PDB file of C-alpha atoms in Angstrom:
ATOM      1  CA  MET A 894      80.701  83.019  45.107  1.00 42.00           C
ATOM      2  CA  THR A 895      79.347  82.715  48.758  1.00 44.00           C
ATOM      3  CA  MET A 896      82.687  82.143  50.219  1.00 44.00           C
ATOM      4  CA  SER A 897      84.604  84.803  48.555  1.00 46.00           C
ATOM      5  CA  SER A 898      81.605  87.267  49.593  1.00 44.00           C
ATOM      6  CA  THR A 899      81.599  86.480  53.248  1.00 46.00           C
ATOM      7  CA  ALA A 900      85.443  86.304  53.658  1.00 47.00           C
ATOM      8  CA  PRO A 901      85.983  90.282  53.226  1.00 48.00           C
ATOM      9  CA  ALA A 902      83.411  90.848  55.953  1.00 47.00           C
ATOM     10  CA  ARG A 903      85.244  88.964  58.456  1.00 49.00           C
ATOM     11  CA  ALA A 904      88.678  90.402  57.673  1.00 47.00           C
ATOM     12  CA  PRO A 905      87.863  94.032  59.332  1.00 49.00           C
ATOM     13  CA  ARG A 906      86.866  92.354  62.770  1.00 51.00           C
ATOM     14  CA  ALA A 907      90.123  90.402  62.993  1.00 46.00           C
ATOM     15  CA  THR A 908      91.922  93.676  61.933  1.00 48.00           C
ATOM     16  CA  THR A 909      89.843  95.608  64.665  1.00 48.00           C
ATOM     17  CA  SER A 910      90.567  93.051  67.279  1.00 48.00           C
ATOM     18  CA  ARG A 911      94.366  92.989  66.356  1.00 49.00           C
ATOM     19  CA  ALA A 912      94.372  97.028  66.514  1.00 49.00           C
ATOM     20  CA  ALA A 913      92.605  96.972  69.873  1.00 48.00           C
ATOM     21  CA  ALA A 914      95.064  94.462  71.150  1.00 48.00           C
ATOM     22  CA  ARG A 915      98.077  96.955  70.038  1.00 52.00           C
ATOM     23  CA  ARG A 916      96.452  99.748  71.739  1.00 51.00           C
ATOM     24  CA  ARG A 917      96.166  97.968  75.173  1.00 51.00           C
ATOM     25  CA  PRO A 918      99.711  98.707  76.282  1.00 49.00           C
ATOM     26  CA  GLY A 919      99.262 102.274  75.091  1.00 47.00           C
ATOM     27  CA  THR A 920      96.301 102.699  77.522  1.00 47.00           C
ATOM     28  CA  SER A 921      98.212 101.448  80.632  1.00 49.00           C
ATOM     29  CA  ARG A 922     101.120 103.792  79.736  1.00 58.00           C
ATOM     30  CA  ILE A 923      98.851 106.727  79.500  1.00 65.00           C
ATOM     31  CA  SER A 924      97.464 105.921  82.772  1.00 77.00           C
ATOM     32  CA  ARG A 925     100.951 105.747  84.432  1.00 81.00           C
ATOM     33  CA  THR A 926     101.754 109.167  82.890  1.00 83.00           C
ATOM     34  CA  PHE A 927      98.479 110.540  84.287  1.00 84.00           C
ATOM     35  CA  TYR A 928      99.392 109.369  88.040  1.00 85.00           C
ATOM     36  CA  TRP A 929     103.253 110.784  87.461  1.00 87.00           C
ATOM     37  CA  MET A 930     101.591 114.146  86.664  1.00 87.00           C
ATOM     38  CA  VAL A 931      99.266 114.156  89.494  1.00 90.00           C
ATOM     39  CA  LEU A 932     101.714 113.046  92.170  1.00 91.00           C
ATOM     40  CA  PRO A 933     103.835 116.356  92.714  1.00 91.00           C
ATOM     41  CA  ALA A 934     100.257 118.222  93.114  1.00 92.00           C
ATOM     42  CA  VAL A 935      99.220 115.531  95.720  1.00 93.00           C
ATOM     43  CA  LEU A 936     102.547 115.964  97.744  1.00 94.00           C
ATOM     44  CA  LEU A 937     102.506 119.470  97.490  1.00 94.00           C
ATOM     45  CA  PHE A 938      98.972 119.634  98.873  1.00 93.00           C
ATOM     46  CA  PHE A 939      99.871 116.898 101.803  1.00 93.00           C
ATOM     47  CA  VAL A 940     102.914 118.932 102.620  1.00 94.00           C
ATOM     48  CA  LEU A 941     101.306 122.496 102.611  1.00 92.00           C
ATOM     49  CA  HIS A 942      97.839 121.660 103.661  1.00 89.00           C
ATOM     50  CA  THR A 943      97.283 118.149 105.294  1.00 91.00           C
ATOM     51  CA  ILE A 944     100.360 118.587 107.417  1.00 93.00           C
ATOM     52  CA  PRO A 945      99.502 121.675 108.924  1.00 90.00           C
ATOM     53  CA  VAL A 946      95.757 120.832 109.603  1.00 90.00           C
ATOM     54  CA  LEU A 947      96.913 117.655 111.291  1.00 92.00           C
ATOM     55  CA  ASN A 948      99.438 119.829 113.392  1.00 92.00           C
ATOM     56  CA  GLY A 949      96.575 122.288 114.281  1.00 90.00           C
ATOM     57  CA  VAL A 950      94.467 119.599 115.299  1.00 93.00           C
ATOM     58  CA  PHE A 951      97.290 118.234 117.414  1.00 94.00           C
ATOM     59  CA  PHE A 952      97.806 121.539 119.172  1.00 92.00           C
ATOM     60  CA  SER A 953      94.283 122.210 119.745  1.00 92.00           C
ATOM     61  CA  MET A 954      94.219 119.323 122.419  1.00 94.00           C
ATOM     62  CA  THR A 955      97.014 121.221 124.165  1.00 92.00           C
ATOM     63  CA  ASN A 956      97.651 124.473 126.285  1.00 91.00           C
ATOM     64  CA  TYR A 957     100.276 125.668 124.080  1.00 89.00           C
ATOM     65  CA  ALA A 958     100.810 129.327 123.769  1.00 86.00           C
ATOM     66  CA  GLY A 959     102.798 129.618 120.632  1.00 83.00           C
ATOM     67  CA  TYR A 960     106.059 129.440 122.619  1.00 84.00           C
ATOM     68  CA  GLY A 961     107.682 127.671 125.528  1.00 85.00           C
ATOM     69  CA  GLU A 962     106.372 124.367 127.115  1.00 88.00           C
ATOM     70  CA  TRP A 963     102.841 122.836 126.910  1.00 87.00           C
ATOM     71  CA  ASP A 964     100.627 119.938 128.123  1.00 91.00           C
ATOM     72  CA  PHE A 965      97.824 117.833 126.883  1.00 91.00           C
ATOM     73  CA  THR A 966      94.406 119.467 127.741  1.00 91.00           C
ATOM     74  CA  TRP A 967      92.448 117.158 125.294  1.00 90.00           C
ATOM     75  CA  PHE A 968      89.093 118.600 124.695  1.00 93.00           C
ATOM     76  CA  THR A 969      89.111 121.284 127.120  1.00 93.00           C
ATOM     77  CA  ASN A 970      89.527 124.040 124.691  1.00 93.00           C
ATOM     78  CA  TYR A 971      86.540 122.815 122.611  1.00 95.00           C
ATOM     79  CA  VAL A 972      84.226 122.962 125.647  1.00 94.00           C
ATOM     80  CA  ASN A 973      85.470 126.466 126.499  1.00 94.00           C
ATOM     81  CA  LEU A 974      84.772 127.786 123.207  1.00 94.00           C
ATOM     82  CA  PHE A 975      81.143 127.031 123.507  1.00 94.00           C
ATOM     83  CA  LYS A 976      80.956 129.142 126.841  1.00 93.00           C
ATOM     84  CA  ASP A 977      82.862 132.094 125.498  1.00 93.00           C
ATOM     85  CA  ASP A 978      80.734 135.157 124.625  1.00 94.00           C
ATOM     86  CA  GLN A 979      83.273 136.804 122.426  1.00 94.00           C
ATOM     87  CA  VAL A 980      83.475 133.603 120.258  1.00 95.00           C
ATOM     88  CA  LEU A 981      79.743 133.284 120.268  1.00 95.00           C
ATOM     89  CA  ASN A 982      79.321 136.857 119.281  1.00 96.00           C
ATOM     90  CA  ALA A 983      82.120 136.572 116.590  1.00 96.00           C
ATOM     91  CA  TYR A 984      80.105 133.691 115.112  1.00 96.00           C
ATOM     92  CA  ALA A 985      76.854 135.471 115.153  1.00 96.00           C
ATOM     93  CA  PHE A 986      78.047 138.386 113.535  1.00 97.00           C
ATOM     94  CA  THR A 987      80.069 136.292 110.643  1.00 96.00           C
ATOM     95  CA  PHE A 988      77.001 134.272 109.866  1.00 96.00           C
ATOM     96  CA  GLY A 989      74.699 137.206 109.730  1.00 96.00           C
ATOM     97  CA  PHE A 990      77.282 139.401 107.571  1.00 97.00           C
ATOM     98  CA  ALA A 991      77.694 136.064 105.088  1.00 96.00           C
ATOM     99  CA  LEU A 992      74.059 135.614 104.747  1.00 96.00           C
ATOM    100  CA  VAL A 993      73.309 139.067 103.834  1.00 97.00           C
ATOM    101  CA  SER A 994      76.315 139.466 101.607  1.00 97.00           C
ATOM    102  CA  THR A 995      75.758 136.105  99.785  1.00 96.00           C
ATOM    103  CA  VAL A 996      72.258 137.214  99.099  1.00 96.00           C
ATOM    104  CA  LEU A 997      72.913 140.677  97.689  1.00 97.00           C
ATOM    105  CA  VAL A 998      75.907 139.815  95.781  1.00 97.00           C
ATOM    106  CA  ASN A 999      74.136 137.161  93.680  1.00 96.00           C
ATOM    107  CA  VAL A1000      71.017 139.140  93.073  1.00 96.00           C
ATOM    108  CA  ILE A1001      73.109 142.190  91.968  1.00 96.00           C
ATOM    109  CA  ALA A1002      75.348 140.277  90.044  1.00 95.00           C
ATOM    110  CA  LEU A1003      72.606 138.172  88.305  1.00 95.00           C
ATOM    111  CA  ALA A1004      70.856 141.397  87.466  1.00 95.00           C
ATOM    112  CA  ILE A1005      74.045 143.015  85.941  1.00 93.00           C
ATOM    113  CA  ALA A1006      75.080 139.967  84.051  1.00 94.00           C
ATOM    114  CA  ILE A1007      71.490 139.830  82.396  1.00 93.00           C
ATOM    115  CA  GLY A1008      72.001 143.415  81.286  1.00 90.00           C
ATOM    116  CA  LEU A1009      75.683 142.804  79.869  1.00 90.00           C
ATOM    117  CA  ASN A1010      74.417 139.631  78.046  1.00 88.00           C
ATOM    118  CA  SER A1011      71.756 141.820  76.321  1.00 83.00           C
ATOM    119  CA  ARG A1012      72.496 143.539  73.040  1.00 78.00           C
ATOM    120  CA  ILE A1013      73.797 147.064  74.145  1.00 79.00           C
ATOM    121  CA  LYS A1014      76.552 149.155  73.047  1.00 80.00           C
ATOM    122  CA  PHE A1015      80.189 148.800  74.596  1.00 78.00           C
ATOM    123  CA  ARG A1016      79.056 145.492  75.923  1.00 76.00           C
ATOM    124  CA  THR A1017      82.459 143.996  75.814  1.00 78.00           C
ATOM    125  CA  GLY A1018      84.148 147.387  77.304  1.00 82.00           C
ATOM    126  CA  LEU A1019      81.591 147.184  80.203  1.00 81.00           C
ATOM    127  CA  ARG A1020      82.392 143.580  81.018  1.00 81.00           C
ATOM    128  CA  GLY A1021      85.924 144.687  81.490  1.00 83.00           C
ATOM    129  CA  ILE A1022      85.049 147.615  83.570  1.00 84.00           C
ATOM    130  CA  PHE A1023      82.765 145.740  85.883  1.00 84.00           C
ATOM    131  CA  PHE A1024      85.622 142.856  86.387  1.00 85.00           C
ATOM    132  CA  ILE A1025      88.004 145.579  87.460  1.00 87.00           C
ATOM    133  CA  PRO A1026      86.866 145.099  91.386  1.00 87.00           C
ATOM    134  CA  ASN A1027      88.074 141.430  91.298  1.00 85.00           C
ATOM    135  CA  ILE A1028      91.873 142.248  90.192  1.00 88.00           C
ATOM    136  CA  LEU A1029      92.184 145.100  93.125  1.00 88.00           C
ATOM    137  CA  SER A1030      93.726 144.338  96.415  1.00 88.00           C
ATOM    138  CA  ILE A1031      90.982 144.252  99.133  1.00 90.00           C
ATOM    139  CA  LEU A1032      93.142 146.078 101.491  1.00 89.00           C
ATOM    140  CA  VAL A1033      93.765 148.804  99.192  1.00 90.00           C
ATOM    141  CA  ILE A1034      90.289 149.233  98.175  1.00 93.00           C
ATOM    142  CA  GLY A1035      89.147 148.950 101.790  1.00 92.00           C
ATOM    143  CA  TYR A1036      91.181 151.932 102.703  1.00 92.00           C
ATOM    144  CA  VAL A1037      89.730 153.909  99.866  1.00 93.00           C
ATOM    145  CA  PHE A1038      86.073 152.954 101.215  1.00 94.00           C
ATOM    146  CA  ASN A1039      87.462 153.700 104.649  1.00 93.00           C
ATOM    147  CA  TYR A1040      88.171 157.174 103.578  1.00 93.00           C
ATOM    148  CA  LEU A1041      84.622 157.416 101.711  1.00 93.00           C
ATOM    149  CA  PHE A1042      82.629 156.317 104.693  1.00 93.00           C
ATOM    150  CA  SER A1043      84.554 158.562 107.260  1.00 91.00           C
ATOM    151  CA  ASN A1044      85.000 161.780 105.266  1.00 92.00           C
ATOM    152  CA  SER A1045      83.270 162.091 102.023  1.00 92.00           C
ATOM    153  CA  LEU A1046      79.960 160.578 103.060  1.00 91.00           C
ATOM    154  CA  PRO A1047      79.747 162.559 106.377  1.00 91.00           C
ATOM    155  CA  GLU A1048      80.418 165.731 104.378  1.00 92.00           C
ATOM    156  CA  ILE A1049      77.841 165.053 101.590  1.00 92.00           C
ATOM    157  CA  ALA A1050      75.241 164.049 104.222  1.00 89.00           C
ATOM    158  CA  SER A1051      75.967 167.307 106.433  1.00 90.00           C
ATOM    159  CA  ARG A1052      75.428 169.479 103.588  1.00 90.00           C
ATOM    160  CA  LEU A1053      72.083 167.821 102.662  1.00 88.00           C
ATOM    161  CA  GLY A1054      71.154 167.829 106.203  1.00 87.00           C
ATOM    162  CA  ILE A1055      71.048 164.297 106.764  1.00 86.00           C
ATOM    163  CA  ASP A1056      71.952 164.026 110.494  1.00 84.00           C
ATOM    164  CA  ALA A1057      72.113 160.041 110.567  1.00 80.00           C
ATOM    165  CA  LEU A1058      74.847 160.144 108.113  1.00 83.00           C
ATOM    166  CA  SER A1059      76.600 163.391 109.190  1.00 86.00           C
ATOM    167  CA  THR A1060      79.318 161.020 111.101  1.00 89.00           C
ATOM    168  CA  SER A1061      81.114 157.997 109.964  1.00 90.00           C
ATOM    169  CA  ILE A1062      78.960 154.943 109.766  1.00 92.00           C
ATOM    170  CA  LEU A1063      82.246 152.819 110.792  1.00 93.00           C
ATOM    171  CA  ALA A1064      82.129 154.495 114.305  1.00 91.00           C
ATOM    172  CA  ASN A1065      78.844 153.517 114.812  1.00 90.00           C
ATOM    173  CA  PRO A1066      78.201 150.000 116.421  1.00 92.00           C
ATOM    174  CA  ASP A1067      75.085 149.541 114.819  1.00 91.00           C
ATOM    175  CA  LEU A1068      75.736 150.653 111.511  1.00 91.00           C
ATOM    176  CA  ALA A1069      79.414 149.587 110.806  1.00 94.00           C
ATOM    177  CA  TRP A1070      78.465 146.259 109.393  1.00 95.00           C
ATOM    178  CA  VAL A1071      76.569 147.723 106.592  1.00 95.00           C
ATOM    179  CA  GLY A1072      79.883 149.537 105.355  1.00 94.00           C
ATOM    180  CA  ILE A1073      81.646 146.118 105.359  1.00 96.00           C
ATOM    181  CA  VAL A1074      78.870 144.527 103.430  1.00 96.00           C
ATOM    182  CA  ILE A1075      78.898 147.440 100.969  1.00 96.00           C
ATOM    183  CA  LEU A1076      82.511 146.947 100.332  1.00 95.00           C
ATOM    184  CA  ALA A1077      82.234 142.996 100.093  1.00 95.00           C
ATOM    185  CA  VAL A1078      79.616 143.084  97.825  1.00 96.00           C
ATOM    186  CA  TRP A1079      81.039 145.480  95.414  1.00 95.00           C
ATOM    187  CA  GLN A1080      84.153 143.627  95.412  1.00 94.00           C
ATOM    188  CA  ALA A1081      83.042 140.105  95.134  1.00 94.00           C
ATOM    189  CA  ALA A1082      80.169 140.873  92.448  1.00 94.00           C
ATOM    190  CA  ALA A1083      82.875 141.070  89.622  1.00 93.00           C
ATOM    191  CA  PHE A1084      83.653 137.380  89.971  1.00 94.00           C
ATOM    192  CA  ASN A1085      80.084 136.299  90.200  1.00 95.00           C
ATOM    193  CA  ILE A1086      79.025 138.676  87.260  1.00 94.00           C
ATOM    194  CA  ILE A1087      81.699 136.579  85.020  1.00 93.00           C
ATOM    195  CA  ILE A1088      80.271 133.301  86.316  1.00 94.00           C
ATOM    196  CA  TYR A1089      76.708 134.167  85.568  1.00 95.00           C
ATOM    197  CA  LEU A1090      77.815 135.641  82.184  1.00 93.00           C
ATOM    198  CA  ALA A1091      79.239 132.308  81.141  1.00 93.00           C
ATOM    199  CA  GLY A1092      76.060 130.620  82.053  1.00 94.00           C
ATOM    200  CA  LEU A1093      73.782 132.959  80.148  1.00 93.00           C
ATOM    201  CA  GLN A1094      75.790 132.470  77.085  1.00 92.00           C
ATOM    202  CA  THR A1095      75.022 128.551  77.088  1.00 93.00           C
ATOM    203  CA  ILE A1096      71.386 129.178  76.639  1.00 92.00           C
ATOM    204  CA  PRO A1097      69.883 128.855  72.995  1.00 92.00           C
ATOM    205  CA  GLY A1098      68.541 132.127  71.843  1.00 89.00           C
ATOM    206  CA  GLU A1099      66.018 130.109  69.908  1.00 92.00           C
ATOM    207  CA  LEU A1100      64.331 129.601  73.517  1.00 92.00           C
ATOM    208  CA  TYR A1101      63.836 133.193  73.975  1.00 90.00           C
ATOM    209  CA  GLU A1102      62.447 133.660  70.397  1.00 91.00           C
ATOM    210  CA  ALA A1103      59.791 130.933  70.910  1.00 93.00           C
ATOM    211  CA  ALA A1104      58.757 132.268  74.224  1.00 92.00           C
ATOM    212  CA  SER A1105      58.282 135.737  72.549  1.00 91.00           C
ATOM    213  CA  LEU A1106      56.224 134.130  70.000  1.00 91.00           C
ATOM    214  CA  ASP A1107      53.960 132.753  72.762  1.00 88.00           C
ATOM    215  CA  GLY A1108      53.621 136.001  74.386  1.00 90.00           C
ATOM    216  CA  ALA A1109      55.595 135.295  77.441  1.00 90.00           C
ATOM    217  CA  SER A1110      56.643 138.411  79.623  1.00 92.00           C
ATOM    218  CA  THR A1111      60.279 139.151  80.526  1.00 90.00           C
ATOM    219  CA  TRP A1112      59.620 138.157  84.211  1.00 92.00           C
ATOM    220  CA  ARG A1113      58.187 134.734  82.579  1.00 93.00           C
ATOM    221  CA  LYS A1114      61.111 134.090  80.380  1.00 92.00           C
ATOM    222  CA  PHE A1115      63.557 134.691  83.442  1.00 93.00           C
ATOM    223  CA  THR A1116      61.645 132.323  85.541  1.00 92.00           C
ATOM    224  CA  SER A1117      60.810 129.652  83.058  1.00 91.00           C
ATOM    225  CA  ILE A1118      64.190 129.927  80.805  1.00 93.00           C
ATOM    226  CA  THR A1119      66.804 131.921  82.196  1.00 93.00           C
ATOM    227  CA  PHE A1120      67.013 130.888  85.895  1.00 92.00           C
ATOM    228  CA  PRO A1121      66.453 126.951  85.529  1.00 91.00           C
ATOM    229  CA  LEU A1122      68.836 126.857  82.825  1.00 92.00           C
ATOM    230  CA  ILE A1123      71.879 128.732  84.732  1.00 93.00           C
ATOM    231  CA  GLY A1124      71.229 126.441  87.902  1.00 91.00           C
ATOM    232  CA  PRO A1125      74.568 125.110  88.065  1.00 91.00           C
ATOM    233  CA  PHE A1126      76.269 128.325  87.738  1.00 94.00           C
ATOM    234  CA  PHE A1127      73.746 129.850  90.656  1.00 94.00           C
ATOM    235  CA  THR A1128      74.895 126.796  92.580  1.00 93.00           C
ATOM    236  CA  ILE A1129      78.838 127.670  92.195  1.00 93.00           C
ATOM    237  CA  ASN A1130      78.202 131.210  92.999  1.00 95.00           C
ATOM    238  CA  MET A1131      76.006 130.522  96.081  1.00 94.00           C
ATOM    239  CA  VAL A1132      78.406 128.042  97.589  1.00 94.00           C
ATOM    240  CA  LEU A1133      81.366 130.130  96.685  1.00 94.00           C
ATOM    241  CA  SER A1134      80.052 133.503  97.950  1.00 95.00           C
ATOM    242  CA  LEU A1135      79.060 132.041 101.428  1.00 95.00           C
ATOM    243  CA  LYS A1136      82.267 130.260 101.909  1.00 94.00           C
ATOM    244  CA  ASN A1137      84.273 133.445 101.050  1.00 95.00           C
ATOM    245  CA  PHE A1138      82.059 135.678 103.241  1.00 96.00           C
ATOM    246  CA  LEU A1139      82.369 133.491 106.249  1.00 95.00           C
ATOM    247  CA  GLN A1140      86.094 133.673 106.082  1.00 95.00           C
ATOM    248  CA  VAL A1141      85.879 137.466 105.713  1.00 95.00           C
ATOM    249  CA  PHE A1142      89.017 139.278 107.107  1.00 95.00           C
ATOM    250  CA  ASP A1143      90.583 141.983 104.753  1.00 93.00           C
ATOM    251  CA  HIS A1144      87.508 143.751 104.499  1.00 94.00           C
ATOM    252  CA  ILE A1145      87.292 144.218 108.459  1.00 95.00           C
ATOM    253  CA  MET A1146      90.933 145.083 108.936  1.00 93.00           C
ATOM    254  CA  ALA A1147      90.620 147.889 106.402  1.00 92.00           C
ATOM    255  CA  LEU A1148      87.406 149.287 107.500  1.00 94.00           C
ATOM    256  CA  THR A1149      87.102 149.008 111.285  1.00 94.00           C
ATOM    257  CA  ALA A1150      89.563 146.479 112.615  1.00 92.00           C
ATOM    258  CA  GLY A1151      87.028 144.491 114.270  1.00 92.00           C
ATOM    259  CA  GLY A1152      85.359 147.610 115.864  1.00 89.00           C
ATOM    260  CA  PRO A1153      83.783 149.777 117.303  1.00 92.00           C
ATOM    261  CA  GLY A1154      84.636 147.651 120.237  1.00 89.00           C
ATOM    262  CA  THR A1155      84.239 144.066 118.990  1.00 91.00           C
ATOM    263  CA  SER A1156      80.758 144.727 117.270  1.00 93.00           C
ATOM    264  CA  THR A1157      82.377 143.918 113.937  1.00 95.00           C
ATOM    265  CA  GLN A1158      84.785 141.167 114.858  1.00 95.00           C
ATOM    266  CA  SER A1159      84.717 137.996 112.589  1.00 95.00           C
ATOM    267  CA  VAL A1160      85.571 134.516 113.452  1.00 96.00           C
ATOM    268  CA  SER A1161      88.870 134.749 111.382  1.00 95.00           C
ATOM    269  CA  LEU A1162      89.723 138.004 112.901  1.00 95.00           C
ATOM    270  CA  LEU A1163      89.282 136.546 116.290  1.00 95.00           C
ATOM    271  CA  ILE A1164      91.506 133.484 115.537  1.00 95.00           C
ATOM    272  CA  TYR A1165      94.078 135.895 114.126  1.00 94.00           C
ATOM    273  CA  ARG A1166      94.171 138.109 117.079  1.00 93.00           C
ATOM    274  CA  GLY A1167      94.085 135.598 119.819  1.00 91.00           C
ATOM    275  CA  GLY A1168      96.236 133.058 118.278  1.00 90.00           C
ATOM    276  CA  PHE A1169      99.049 135.369 116.964  1.00 88.00           C
ATOM    277  CA  GLN A1170      98.694 138.193 119.378  1.00 87.00           C
ATOM    278  CA  GLY A1171      97.058 137.160 122.348  1.00 85.00           C
ATOM    279  CA  GLY A1172      98.819 134.135 123.483  1.00 86.00           C
ATOM    280  CA  GLU A1173      95.916 131.667 122.942  1.00 91.00           C
ATOM    281  CA  TYR A1174      97.486 129.763 120.058  1.00 92.00           C
ATOM    282  CA  ALA A1175      95.969 126.612 121.031  1.00 94.00           C
ATOM    283  CA  TYR A1176      92.772 127.769 121.958  1.00 94.00           C
ATOM    284  CA  GLN A1177      92.236 129.639 118.865  1.00 94.00           C
ATOM    285  CA  THR A1178      93.371 126.611 116.793  1.00 94.00           C
ATOM    286  CA  ALA A1179      90.669 124.651 118.494  1.00 95.00           C
ATOM    287  CA  ASN A1180      88.286 127.449 117.275  1.00 95.00           C
ATOM    288  CA  ALA A1181      89.898 127.183 113.748  1.00 95.00           C
ATOM    289  CA  VAL A1182      89.301 123.447 113.666  1.00 95.00           C
ATOM    290  CA  ILE A1183      85.590 123.979 114.590  1.00 95.00           C
ATOM    291  CA  PHE A1184      85.139 126.730 112.159  1.00 95.00           C
ATOM    292  CA  LEU A1185      86.546 124.538 109.393  1.00 94.00           C
ATOM    293  CA  VAL A1186      84.043 121.805 109.974  1.00 95.00           C
ATOM    294  CA  VAL A1187      81.362 124.179 110.068  1.00 95.00           C
ATOM    295  CA  ILE A1188      82.099 125.595 106.528  1.00 95.00           C
ATOM    296  CA  VAL A1189      82.534 121.982 105.335  1.00 94.00           C
ATOM    297  CA  LEU A1190      79.196 121.285 106.669  1.00 95.00           C
ATOM    298  CA  ILE A1191      77.491 124.168 105.236  1.00 95.00           C
ATOM    299  CA  SER A1192      78.982 123.855 101.657  1.00 93.00           C
ATOM    300  CA  VAL A1193      77.974 119.976 101.828  1.00 93.00           C
ATOM    301  CA  PHE A1194      74.541 121.010 102.592  1.00 94.00           C
ATOM    302  CA  GLN A1195      74.376 123.874 100.134  1.00 91.00           C
ATOM    303  CA  LEU A1196      75.657 121.558  97.422  1.00 90.00           C
ATOM    304  CA  ARG A1197      72.992 118.896  98.254  1.00 91.00           C
ATOM    305  CA  VAL A1198      70.043 121.424  98.514  1.00 90.00           C
ATOM    306  CA  LEU A1199      70.833 123.769  95.498  1.00 88.00           C
ATOM    307  CA  GLN A1200      71.459 120.215  93.246  1.00 86.00           C
ATOM    308  CA  ARG A1201      68.043 118.880  94.173  1.00 86.00           C
ATOM    309  CA  ARG A1202      66.353 122.232  93.085  1.00 81.00           C
ATOM    310  CA  GLU A1203      68.331 121.870  89.657  1.00 77.00           C
ATOM    311  CA  ALA A1204      67.105 118.487  89.276  1.00 75.00           C
ATOM    312  CA  SER A1205      63.466 119.595  90.139  1.00 73.00           C
ATOM    313  CA  PHE A1206      63.327 122.056  87.118  1.00 67.00           C
TER     314      PHE A1206
END
């Protein structure tokens, strides 16, 4: 009786071990398939991204004008960049614009997302409406905003007796950046709203019900439940927003083309103009390399700081 009762208990172990042994070849086969699937993407990335970047780093250490002969100058271009007032002003404008726009777009997008996540009528339709700016061409809506700032707004301001806005703000060196910020925030908020909505829908409703029973205010619910639980989504939006705003180009081309003068000239616009139109190919390529390093460092720093904030909650 003892032998017959223990024998069946050992059989499943042997069967399990044999089944595991049969599955081992399949595991290696799946692994090879995965690498074959990834290889084309890696090759495309290497050819279309890595090689051009390495080529740019190479030419950044020359005096190449985009045509003709060239000689090595090594790090002369990099040294001269830090002495160039036009380059420094472009960096100052770009960082100021990016910081203001990043803060505004995340505050506005989070507020709208909370409203769209509540129990309101036509919620689905409103979500679609708020996403429309994200699918529109930046240049197209930029020209529309250019008309509004240059014609409609001054006309309205003149009739209301507001002298400060009776002329186009895009022609004012001190106010032109405001128009660019308005356009950039309006267009970028759509994508951020979708990300925040995805985060808000992961929060269980029971938490808000329990907080209401405890007498928590709306602000208390936001600071203690909503904001901590959407921390990863906040991190994604902050990093992507700052990165995208640092690379601003289309908005400026459509509204001011870098003017008046060079008051709204971003780093990307300066690289484009100097490199492709001004015969400074190698010089602006060096500028692009520095700009790439700066963006990478800022993004990494943001990720570490914001992820620590997530862990502290």
